[in-house]
Coordinates of C-alpha atoms in Angstrom, one line a residue:
X969 CA -124.6 273.1 181.3
X970 CA -126.7 274.0 184.3
X971 CA -125.4 276.6 186.7
X972 CA -123.8 275.8 190.0
X973 CA -121.3 273.3 191.2
X974 CA -122.1 269.6 191.2
X975 CA -122.0 269.4 195.0
X976 CA -124.8 272.0 195.3
X977 CA -126.8 270.1 192.6
X978 CA -126.5 266.9 194.6
X979 CA -128.0 268.8 197.6
X980 CA -130.8 270.1 195.4
X981 CA -131.5 266.5 194.3
X982 CA -131.5 265.4 198.0
X983 CA -128.8 262.9 197.4
X984 CA -126.6 264.5 200.1
X985 CA -127.2 267.1 202.8
X986 CA -125.6 270.5 203.2
X987 CA -123.6 269.2 206.1
X988 CA -122.3 266.2 204.0
X989 CA -121.4 268.7 201.3
X990 CA -119.3 270.7 203.7
X991 CA -117.6 267.5 205.0
X992 CA -116.5 266.7 201.4
X993 CA -115.3 270.2 200.7
X994 CA -113.3 270.2 203.9
X995 CA -111.7 266.9 203.0
X996 CA -110.9 268.2 199.5
X997 CA -108.8 270.9 201.0
X998 CA -106.4 268.3 202.4
X999 CA -106.6 265.9 199.5
X1000 CA -106.3 268.4 196.6
X1001 CA -105.3 265.8 194.1
X1002 CA -108.7 264.1 194.3
X1003 CA -111.8 265.3 192.5
X1004 CA -115.0 266.1 194.3
X1005 CA -116.8 263.1 192.6
X1006 CA -114.1 260.6 193.7
X1007 CA -114.3 261.9 197.3
X1008 CA -118.1 261.8 197.5
X1009 CA -118.1 258.2 196.2
X1010 CA -115.1 257.2 198.4
X1011 CA -117.0 258.5 201.5
X1012 CA -120.0 256.4 200.5
X1013 CA -122.3 259.4 200.5
X1014 CA -123.5 258.6 197.0
X1015 CA -123.1 255.5 194.8
X1016 CA -120.9 255.8 191.7
X1017 CA -124.0 255.2 189.5
X1018 CA -126.1 257.9 191.2
X1019 CA -123.3 260.4 190.9
X1020 CA -122.7 259.6 187.2
X1021 CA -126.4 259.9 186.5
X1022 CA -126.7 263.2 188.3
X1023 CA -123.5 264.6 186.7
X1024 CA -124.9 263.6 183.2
X1025 CA -128.2 265.3 184.0
X1026 CA -126.4 268.5 185.1
X1027 CA -124.2 268.6 182.1
X1028 CA -127.0 267.6 179.7
X1029 CA -125.2 264.6 178.3
X1030 CA -126.2 261.0 178.0
X1031 CA -125.5 258.4 180.8
X1032 CA -124.8 254.9 179.6
X1033 CA -124.9 251.6 181.6
X1034 CA -122.0 249.8 180.2
X1035 CA -122.6 246.6 182.2
X1036 CA -125.9 246.1 180.2
X1037 CA -124.8 247.6 176.9
X1038 CA -123.9 245.4 174.0
X1039 CA -120.7 246.8 172.4
X1040 CA -119.4 246.2 168.9
X1041 CA -115.8 244.9 169.0
X1042 CA -114.9 246.5 165.7
X1043 CA -116.0 249.9 167.0
X1044 CA -114.3 249.4 170.4
X1045 CA -111.0 248.5 168.8
X1046 CA -110.9 251.8 166.8
X1047 CA -109.3 253.1 170.0
X1048 CA -106.1 251.1 170.8
X1049 CA -106.2 249.2 174.1
X1050 CA -103.2 251.3 175.6
X1051 CA -105.1 254.5 174.8
X1052 CA -108.4 253.2 176.3
X1053 CA -106.6 252.2 179.5
X1054 CA -104.6 255.5 179.7
X1055 CA -107.7 257.7 179.5
X1056 CA -110.2 255.2 180.9
X1057 CA -112.5 255.5 177.8
X1058 CA -114.2 253.1 175.6
X1059 CA -115.9 253.5 172.2
X1060 CA -119.7 252.7 172.3
X1061 CA -120.9 253.4 168.8
X1062 CA -120.0 255.0 165.4
X1063 CA -122.3 256.8 163.0
X1064 CA -120.5 258.1 159.9
X1065 CA -117.6 260.3 161.2
X1066 CA -119.1 260.7 164.7
X1067 CA -118.0 258.3 167.5
X1068 CA -119.7 258.0 170.9
X1069 CA -117.2 257.4 173.6
X1070 CA -117.9 256.6 177.3
X1071 CA -115.9 258.5 179.8
X1072 CA -116.0 259.4 183.5
X1073 CA -114.4 262.8 182.9
X1074 CA -116.4 264.6 180.2
X1075 CA -114.6 267.9 180.8
X1076 CA -111.2 266.7 179.8
X1077 CA -111.2 268.1 176.2
X1078 CA -107.5 267.2 175.7
X1079 CA -108.5 263.5 175.8
X1080 CA -111.2 264.0 173.2
X1081 CA -108.8 265.9 170.9
X1082 CA -106.3 263.1 171.2
X1083 CA -109.0 260.5 170.4
X1084 CA -110.1 262.6 167.4
X1085 CA -106.6 262.4 166.0
X1086 CA -106.2 258.7 166.6
X1087 CA -109.7 257.6 165.3
X1088 CA -110.2 260.3 162.6
X1089 CA -113.7 260.8 164.1
X1090 CA -115.5 263.6 165.9
X1091 CA -116.0 262.5 169.5
X1092 CA -119.2 262.8 171.4
X1093 CA -118.8 262.1 175.1
X1094 CA -121.2 260.0 177.1
X1095 CA -121.0 259.5 180.8
X1096 CA -120.3 256.1 182.6
X1097 CA -118.9 255.1 186.0
X1098 CA -115.1 254.7 186.2
X1099 CA -115.5 251.0 187.4
X1100 CA -118.0 250.2 184.6
X1101 CA -115.5 251.5 182.0
X1102 CA -112.7 249.5 183.5
X1103 CA -114.8 246.3 183.4
X1104 CA -115.8 247.0 179.8
X1105 CA -112.2 247.6 178.7
X1106 CA -111.2 244.3 180.3
X1107 CA -114.1 242.4 178.8
X1108 CA -113.8 243.7 175.2
X1109 CA -110.1 243.9 174.7
X1110 CA -109.3 240.5 176.2
X1111 CA -111.8 238.2 174.6
X1112 CA -109.1 236.4 172.6
X1113 CA -106.2 237.3 174.9
X1114 CA -106.0 233.9 176.7
X1115 CA -106.0 232.0 173.4
X1116 CA -103.3 234.2 171.9
X1117 CA -101.1 233.8 175.0
X1118 CA -101.7 230.0 174.9
X1119 CA -100.4 230.0 171.3
X1120 CA -97.4 232.1 172.3
X1121 CA -96.6 229.7 175.1
X1122 CA -96.9 226.7 172.8
X1123 CA -94.5 228.3 170.2
X1124 CA -92.0 229.0 173.0
X1125 CA -92.2 225.4 174.1
X1126 CA -91.5 224.2 170.6
X1127 CA -88.8 226.7 169.7
X1128 CA -86.8 226.9 172.9
X1129 CA -84.6 224.1 174.3
X1130 CA -85.2 225.5 177.8
X1131 CA -87.9 223.6 179.7
X1132 CA -90.7 225.8 181.0
X1133 CA -90.9 223.7 184.1
X1134 CA -87.4 224.7 185.0
X1135 CA -88.2 228.4 185.0
X1136 CA -88.6 230.0 188.4
X1137 CA -92.2 230.9 188.0
X1138 CA -92.3 232.8 191.2
X1139 CA -89.7 235.3 190.1
X1140 CA -90.9 238.9 189.2
X1141 CA -88.6 238.8 186.2
X1142 CA -90.9 236.2 184.5
X1143 CA -94.1 238.3 184.6
X1144 CA -93.9 238.5 180.8
X1145 CA -93.2 234.8 180.4
X1146 CA -96.0 233.3 178.2
X1147 CA -97.0 230.6 180.8
X1148 CA -97.3 233.3 183.5
X1149 CA -99.4 235.5 181.2
X1150 CA -101.5 232.5 180.3
X1151 CA -102.3 231.8 184.0
X1152 CA -103.3 235.4 184.5
X1153 CA -105.4 235.5 181.3
X1154 CA -107.3 232.3 182.2
X1155 CA -108.4 233.8 185.6
X1156 CA -109.2 237.2 184.1
X1157 CA -111.3 235.9 181.2
X1158 CA -113.2 233.5 183.5
X1159 CA -113.9 236.2 186.0
X1160 CA -115.2 238.6 183.3
X1161 CA -117.5 235.9 181.9
X1162 CA -119.1 235.5 185.4
X1163 CA -117.6 232.1 186.2
X1164 CA -117.7 230.6 189.7
X1165 CA -115.1 227.8 189.1
X1166 CA -112.2 227.2 186.7
X1167 CA -111.3 223.5 185.9
X1168 CA -107.9 222.7 184.5
X1169 CA -108.1 219.1 183.4
X1170 CA -105.2 216.9 182.1
X1171 CA -105.9 214.3 179.4
X1172 CA -103.6 212.1 177.3
X1173 CA -103.1 214.5 174.4
X1174 CA -104.5 217.8 175.6
X1175 CA -105.4 219.9 178.6
X1176 CA -109.0 221.2 178.8
X1177 CA -109.9 224.5 180.5
X1178 CA -113.6 224.6 181.5
X1179 CA -115.5 227.2 183.5
X1180 CA -118.7 227.0 185.4
X1181 CA -121.3 229.6 184.5
X1182 CA -124.9 229.5 185.8
X1183 CA -124.3 226.0 187.1
X1184 CA -123.1 224.6 183.8
X1185 CA -119.5 223.8 182.8
X1186 CA -118.6 225.3 179.4
X1187 CA -115.4 225.0 177.4
X1188 CA -113.0 228.0 177.6
X1189 CA -110.1 226.5 175.6
X1190 CA -108.0 223.5 174.9
X1191 CA -104.2 223.6 175.5
X1192 CA -101.2 221.6 174.3
X1193 CA -100.6 218.9 176.9
X1194 CA -97.0 220.0 177.1
X1195 CA -98.1 223.2 178.8
X1196 CA -99.9 221.5 181.6
X1197 CA -97.2 221.0 184.2
X1198 CA -95.9 224.6 183.8
X1199 CA -99.4 226.0 184.2
X1200 CA -100.2 223.8 187.3
X1201 CA -96.8 224.8 188.8
X1202 CA -97.6 228.5 188.4
X1203 CA -101.0 228.1 190.2
X1204 CA -99.3 226.0 192.9
X1205 CA -96.8 228.7 193.6
X1206 CA -99.4 231.5 193.6
X1207 CA -101.6 229.5 196.1
X1208 CA -98.7 228.5 198.4
X1209 CA -98.7 224.8 197.7
X1210 CA -95.6 222.5 197.7
X1211 CA -94.6 222.3 194.0
X1212 CA -92.3 219.3 194.6
X1213 CA -95.3 217.2 195.9
X1214 CA -97.3 215.7 193.0
X1215 CA -98.7 212.5 194.6
X1216 CA -101.2 213.8 197.2
X1217 CA -104.0 216.4 197.0
X1218 CA -103.2 220.0 198.2
X1219 CA -105.3 223.1 198.9
X1220 CA -104.3 226.7 198.7
X1221 CA -105.5 230.2 198.3
X1222 CA -104.5 233.1 196.0
X1223 CA -105.7 236.5 194.9
X1224 CA -105.5 238.5 191.7
X1225 CA -106.4 242.1 190.8
X1226 CA -108.8 242.2 187.9
X1227 CA -110.1 245.4 186.5
X1228 CA -109.3 247.2 189.7
X1229 CA -111.0 244.6 191.9
X1230 CA -109.1 242.1 194.2
X1231 CA -110.5 238.7 193.5
X1232 CA -109.8 235.8 196.0
X1233 CA -109.5 232.3 194.7
X1234 CA -109.6 229.0 196.6
X1235 CA -107.3 226.5 194.8
X1236 CA -107.6 222.7 195.0
X1237 CA -105.1 220.3 193.4
X1238 CA -105.8 216.6 192.8
X1239 CA -103.4 214.0 191.1
X1240 CA -105.1 212.3 188.1
X1241 CA -104.0 209.7 185.6
X1242 CA -102.4 212.1 183.2
X1243 CA -101.3 214.8 185.7
X1244 CA -102.6 217.1 188.3
X1245 CA -106.1 218.6 188.0
X1246 CA -106.6 222.1 189.4
X1247 CA -109.9 223.7 190.3
X1248 CA -110.0 227.3 191.2
X1249 CA -113.2 228.6 193.1
X1250 CA -113.7 232.3 192.5
X1251 CA -114.7 234.0 195.8
X1252 CA -115.9 237.5 196.5
X1253 CA -112.8 239.6 197.2
X1254 CA -114.4 242.4 199.3
X1255 CA -116.1 242.7 202.7
X1256 CA -119.5 243.8 201.4
X1257 CA -122.4 241.5 202.3
X1258 CA -125.6 241.2 200.4
X1259 CA -128.8 242.2 202.1
X1260 CA -131.6 239.7 202.8
X1261 CA -133.9 241.7 200.4
X1262 CA -131.4 241.0 197.6
X1263 CA -131.5 237.2 198.0
X1264 CA -134.4 236.7 195.6
X1265 CA -136.9 235.8 198.4
X1266 CA -140.6 236.4 197.8
X1267 CA -142.2 238.9 200.2
X1268 CA -143.9 236.0 201.9
X1269 CA -140.7 234.1 202.5
X1270 CA -138.8 237.2 203.5
X1271 CA -141.3 237.9 206.3
X1272 CA -141.0 234.3 207.5
X1273 CA -137.2 234.4 207.4
X1274 CA -136.9 237.7 209.3
X1275 CA -139.3 236.3 211.9
X1276 CA -136.8 233.5 212.6
X1277 CA -133.9 236.0 213.0
X1278 CA -135.8 238.0 215.6
X1279 CA -135.8 235.0 218.1
X1280 CA -132.9 235.7 220.6
X1281 CA -131.9 232.1 221.1
X1282 CA -132.2 228.8 219.2
X1283 CA -130.9 227.4 215.9
X1284 CA -131.7 228.5 212.3
X1285 CA -130.5 226.1 209.6
X1286 CA -130.0 226.7 205.9
X1287 CA -129.9 223.6 203.7
X1288 CA -129.2 222.7 200.1
X1289 CA -126.6 221.1 197.9
X1290 CA -123.1 222.5 197.4
X1291 CA -123.2 225.8 195.5
X1292 CA -126.8 226.6 196.3
X1293 CA -125.9 229.9 198.0
X1294 CA -126.2 228.8 201.6
X1295 CA -123.2 230.8 202.8
X1296 CA -124.5 233.9 201.0
X1297 CA -127.8 233.6 202.9
X1298 CA -126.0 233.1 206.2
X1299 CA -123.8 236.1 205.7
X1300 CA -126.9 238.2 204.8
X1301 CA -128.6 237.0 208.0
X1302 CA -125.5 238.0 210.0
X1303 CA -125.5 241.4 208.3
X1304 CA -129.1 241.8 209.5
X1305 CA -128.7 240.8 213.1
X1306 CA -125.0 241.6 213.9
X1307 CA -125.1 244.9 216.0
X1308 CA -122.2 246.7 217.6
X1309 CA -123.4 245.6 221.1
X1310 CA -123.2 241.9 220.1
X1311 CA -120.3 239.4 220.0
X1312 CA -120.6 237.5 216.7
X1313 CA -118.2 234.6 216.1
X1314 CA -118.1 232.3 213.0
X1315 CA -116.4 229.0 212.6
X1316 CA -115.9 228.1 208.9
X1317 CA -114.0 225.8 206.6
X1318 CA -112.8 227.8 204.8
X1319 CA -113.6 231.4 205.5
X1320 CA -115.0 232.3 202.0
X1321 CA -115.7 236.0 202.6
X1322 CA -113.9 238.2 205.2
X1323 CA -116.5 240.5 206.9
X1324 CA -115.7 243.6 208.8
X1325 CA -116.6 243.7 212.6
X1326 CA -117.3 239.9 212.8
X1327 CA -114.9 237.4 214.4
X1328 CA -114.2 234.7 211.9
X1329 CA -112.4 231.4 212.8
X1330 CA -110.8 229.2 210.2
X1331 CA -110.8 225.4 210.6
X1332 CA -107.4 223.6 210.4
X1333 CA -107.9 219.8 210.7
X1334 CA -104.1 219.1 210.5
X1335 CA -103.4 221.3 213.5
X1336 CA -106.3 219.8 215.5
X1337 CA -108.6 222.9 215.0
X1338 CA -111.8 220.9 214.2
X1339 CA -115.3 222.3 214.3
X1340 CA -115.8 220.6 217.7
X1341 CA -112.6 222.0 219.2
X1342 CA -113.3 225.5 217.8
X1343 CA -116.9 225.4 219.1
X1344 CA -116.0 224.3 222.6
X1345 CA -113.5 227.3 222.8
X1346 CA -116.0 229.7 221.2
X1347 CA -118.5 228.9 224.0
X1348 CA -115.9 230.2 226.4
X1349 CA -115.5 233.4 224.4
X1350 CA -118.8 235.0 225.6
X1351 CA -120.6 234.8 222.2
X1352 CA -124.1 236.2 221.5
X1353 CA -124.4 234.8 217.9
X1354 CA -122.5 231.8 216.6
X1355 CA -122.3 230.8 212.9
X1356 CA -121.2 227.3 212.2
X1357 CA -120.1 226.8 208.5
X1358 CA -121.6 223.3 208.4
X1359 CA -122.9 220.7 210.8
X1360 CA -121.0 217.8 209.2
X1361 CA -120.7 215.4 212.1
X1362 CA -122.5 214.4 215.3
X1363 CA -120.1 216.2 217.6
X1364 CA -120.5 219.6 215.8
X1365 CA -124.3 219.1 215.6
X1366 CA -124.6 218.3 219.4
X1367 CA -122.4 221.2 220.5
X1368 CA -124.3 223.6 218.2
X1369 CA -127.7 222.4 219.5
X1370 CA -126.5 222.7 223.1
X1371 CA -125.2 226.2 222.5
X1372 CA -128.7 227.1 221.1
X1373 CA -130.4 225.6 224.2
X1374 CA -128.1 227.5 226.6
X1375 CA -129.0 230.9 225.3
X1376 CA -127.2 231.6 222.0
X1377 CA -128.5 232.2 218.5
X1378 CA -126.8 229.6 216.3
X1379 CA -126.8 229.8 212.5
X1380 CA -125.6 226.8 210.4
X1381 CA -125.9 224.8 207.2
X1382 CA -126.7 221.2 206.5
X1383 CA -126.8 219.1 203.2
X1384 CA -130.4 217.9 202.8
X1385 CA -132.9 217.9 199.9
X1386 CA -135.7 219.9 201.7
X1387 CA -136.6 221.6 205.0
X1388 CA -138.5 218.6 206.5
X1389 CA -135.7 216.1 206.1
X1390 CA -133.3 218.4 207.9
X1391 CA -135.0 217.6 211.2
X1392 CA -134.8 213.8 210.6
X1393 CA -131.1 214.2 209.5
X1394 CA -130.2 215.7 212.8
X1395 CA -131.9 212.9 214.7
X1396 CA -130.1 210.3 212.4
X1397 CA -126.8 212.0 213.3
X1398 CA -127.4 211.2 216.9
X1399 CA -129.0 214.4 218.3
X1400 CA -131.9 213.6 220.6
X1401 CA -135.3 214.5 219.1
X1402 CA -136.3 216.5 222.1
X1403 CA -133.2 218.6 221.9
X1404 CA -133.9 219.3 218.2
X1405 CA -137.5 220.2 219.0
X1406 CA -136.4 222.5 221.9
X1407 CA -133.7 224.4 220.0
X1408 CA -135.1 224.7 216.5
X1409 CA -136.4 228.1 215.3
X1410 CA -136.7 227.4 211.6
X1411 CA -135.2 225.7 208.5
X1412 CA -134.5 227.4 205.1
X1413 CA -134.1 225.0 202.2
X1414 CA -132.8 226.7 199.0
X1415 CA -131.7 226.2 195.5
X1416 CA -130.4 228.4 192.7
X1417 CA -132.3 228.4 189.4
X1418 CA -131.2 229.9 186.1
X1419 CA -132.9 233.1 184.9
X1420 CA -134.0 233.3 181.3
X1421 CA -132.4 235.8 178.9
X1422 CA -135.1 238.4 178.2
X1423 CA -133.5 239.2 174.8
X1424 CA -134.1 235.7 173.2
X1425 CA -136.6 233.8 175.3
X1426 CA -139.5 232.3 173.3
X1427 CA -143.1 232.1 174.5
X1428 CA -144.9 228.8 174.3
X1429 CA -148.0 227.2 175.9
X1430 CA -147.6 224.7 178.6
X1431 CA -148.5 221.1 177.8
X1432 CA -150.2 218.4 179.9
X1433 CA -146.9 217.3 181.5
X1434 CA -145.9 220.8 182.3
X1435 CA -149.2 221.5 183.9
X1436 CA -148.8 218.4 186.0
X1437 CA -145.4 219.5 187.2
X1438 CA -146.7 223.0 188.1
X1439 CA -149.9 221.4 189.6
X1440 CA -152.3 223.5 187.5
X1441 CA -155.4 222.4 185.5
X1442 CA -155.1 224.5 182.3
X1443 CA -152.4 225.6 179.9
X1444 CA -150.7 228.9 180.5
X1445 CA -148.1 230.9 178.5
X1446 CA -144.5 230.0 179.6
X1447 CA -141.1 230.6 178.1
X1448 CA -138.3 228.4 176.8
X1449 CA -134.6 229.1 176.5
X1450 CA -133.2 229.9 173.0
X1451 CA -129.8 231.5 173.1
X1452 CA -128.3 234.7 171.6
X1453 CA -124.9 236.6 171.7
X1454 CA -126.0 238.5 174.8
X1455 CA -126.3 235.3 176.9
X1456 CA -123.4 233.4 175.2
X1457 CA -126.0 231.3 173.4
X1458 CA -127.0 229.6 176.7
X1459 CA -130.5 231.1 176.9
X1460 CA -129.9 232.2 180.5
X1461 CA -128.4 235.3 182.2
X1462 CA -127.6 234.8 185.9
X1463 CA -129.4 232.9 188.6
X1464 CA -131.9 233.6 191.4
X1465 CA -132.7 231.7 194.6
X1466 CA -135.8 229.8 195.5
X1467 CA -136.7 229.1 199.1
X1468 CA -138.7 226.8 201.3
X1469 CA -139.1 228.0 204.9
X1470 CA -140.3 225.7 207.7
X1471 CA -141.1 227.4 211.1
X1472 CA -140.8 225.5 214.3
X1473 CA -144.3 226.3 215.7
X1474 CA -145.6 224.7 219.0
X1475 CA -147.3 221.9 217.1
X1476 CA -144.2 221.3 215.0
X1477 CA -142.0 221.0 218.1
X1478 CA -144.5 218.5 219.5
X1479 CA -144.4 216.1 216.5
X1480 CA -140.6 216.5 216.2
X1481 CA -140.1 215.5 219.9
X1482 CA -142.5 212.5 219.3
X1483 CA -140.1 211.3 216.5
X1484 CA -142.2 212.2 213.4
X1485 CA -141.0 211.2 210.0
X1486 CA -140.0 213.8 207.3
X1487 CA -143.3 213.2 205.4
X1488 CA -145.4 214.1 208.5
X1489 CA -143.2 217.1 209.2
X1490 CA -143.7 218.3 205.6
X1491 CA -147.4 217.8 205.7
X1492 CA -147.7 219.9 208.8
X1493 CA -145.4 222.5 207.4
X1494 CA -147.7 222.8 204.3
X1495 CA -150.7 223.1 206.6
X1496 CA -149.0 225.9 208.5
X1497 CA -148.2 227.9 205.4
X1498 CA -144.8 226.6 204.2
X1499 CA -144.5 227.0 200.4
X1500 CA -142.4 224.3 199.0
X1501 CA -139.4 224.7 196.6
X1502 CA -141.5 223.4 193.7
X1503 CA -144.3 226.0 194.5
X1504 CA -141.7 228.8 194.3
X1505 CA -140.1 227.7 191.1
X1506 CA -143.5 227.0 189.5
X1507 CA -144.4 230.6 190.2
X1508 CA -141.2 231.8 188.5
X1509 CA -142.0 229.6 185.4
X1510 CA -145.4 231.2 185.1
X1511 CA -143.9 234.7 185.4
X1512 CA -141.4 233.9 182.6
X1513 CA -138.4 234.1 184.8
X1514 CA -137.2 230.6 184.3
X1515 CA -138.2 227.4 182.4
X1516 CA -139.8 224.0 183.0
X1517 CA -136.4 222.4 182.5
X1518 CA -135.1 224.3 185.5
X1519 CA -138.1 223.3 187.5
X1520 CA -137.3 219.6 186.9
X1521 CA -133.5 220.2 187.5
X1522 CA -133.7 222.0 190.8
X1523 CA -136.6 220.1 192.4
X1524 CA -135.8 216.6 191.1
X1525 CA -135.7 215.0 194.5
X1526 CA -138.3 217.2 196.2

């Protein structure tokens, strides 16, 4: 081990200053139960990853990135789940009688002695962040948890005369009831697999649970149809719906703590032929906002987008289909331009992410709180920047455009296929062409495209059809999706965004005011340097980031 305390070592590595070190030490005097590392991370002076890497370097032990490490379930389960959670450790590898174990507290030798007795192996400590270990424990020990709980619930249904639907599923005493554990396990397992939506679908003789990962729905499990009503009732209670009403659609909201993270879920309930279908949308549960640099924009598009946000008044529109990341882009834009001296107000339906220091307004149609009503009131609230969740009708579009003309910066979304057709859509909605031309700053069209798994992708040469799609003359090396355990045999890991940014130049404003068609607008945009969605995704195909199949899927109408 290197000499000197970790705090001094962080200063030497220039991760914190001497003044910041003294601040942490002063706070440690009042919070004696907290370790130095926990405090320095809590105060956001150093990220948990940077602290763990620095501590590993100082102690001369190996740092391991558990989020990108493939673990062997047989090795992991050599340490019982209760022990792993108690000590926040997870087994990484085993060679002979030596076992490598990830920990965030490598100096706790009592833990390693206990693990040596339990496993019969000599323990070698490796350093990982506390949160990464928690996520790995949740991921590895619960792979079959939901299916086991489902089987347990089915057996209880068969064995007991009591009807599960008659149980008070909101009572704390039923936390261990199989149906309650099943509802919890479904959400946990879906979240750990990186799902964005959970579909609970009733059919004649079974209930299907499907989850959406990287734009595709995949089967999570099938349940006995007799469990359906009980499961739906549990989610209706958690999300504040009326459990007695089964004839009309309902919406609600719930949250669940998973691996130490509070996850918010938007719940939608819809009566079907064989029962009620429930869809849970998994939302971000914290107030952190992604930066514009992290949105996957090319340097060229990033510069064009930032130039739009520098204009003090006007309207910036983000367009694309549902689930294309429009809200994420808007939140990132707000994070870039919202300063302490500005009044930022949003009007959303629903508020998907609660953000610190920004005034957010929730639409409530039943109470008369429509986009139009909210916007009229917001304009009397002395705003500098207004974000409208969606321009879905003429009234909202007109008020938003007028707000932009009268000196406000307005950010909003619209459902169109590309940037050029956004302009004509506004005119079709009833907004005068000259008002669109006067107020418009720029339009960002975007899609999400799947990213190839680097562990199993296979290189091929592009054929004539591929070259035509990419608008190139000769064949180039590209990749196709294969599938392996690391990517759940899908061939893809995660998604990235592609963008098309149209700027409202003087010439562009002139042709919009003259009533130009979308084809003319797109032609001028290309002349003025707009790179289309297809150009962006073609570049990703050539770089081996995605596939020709994705190029066709995300730009089918462009």
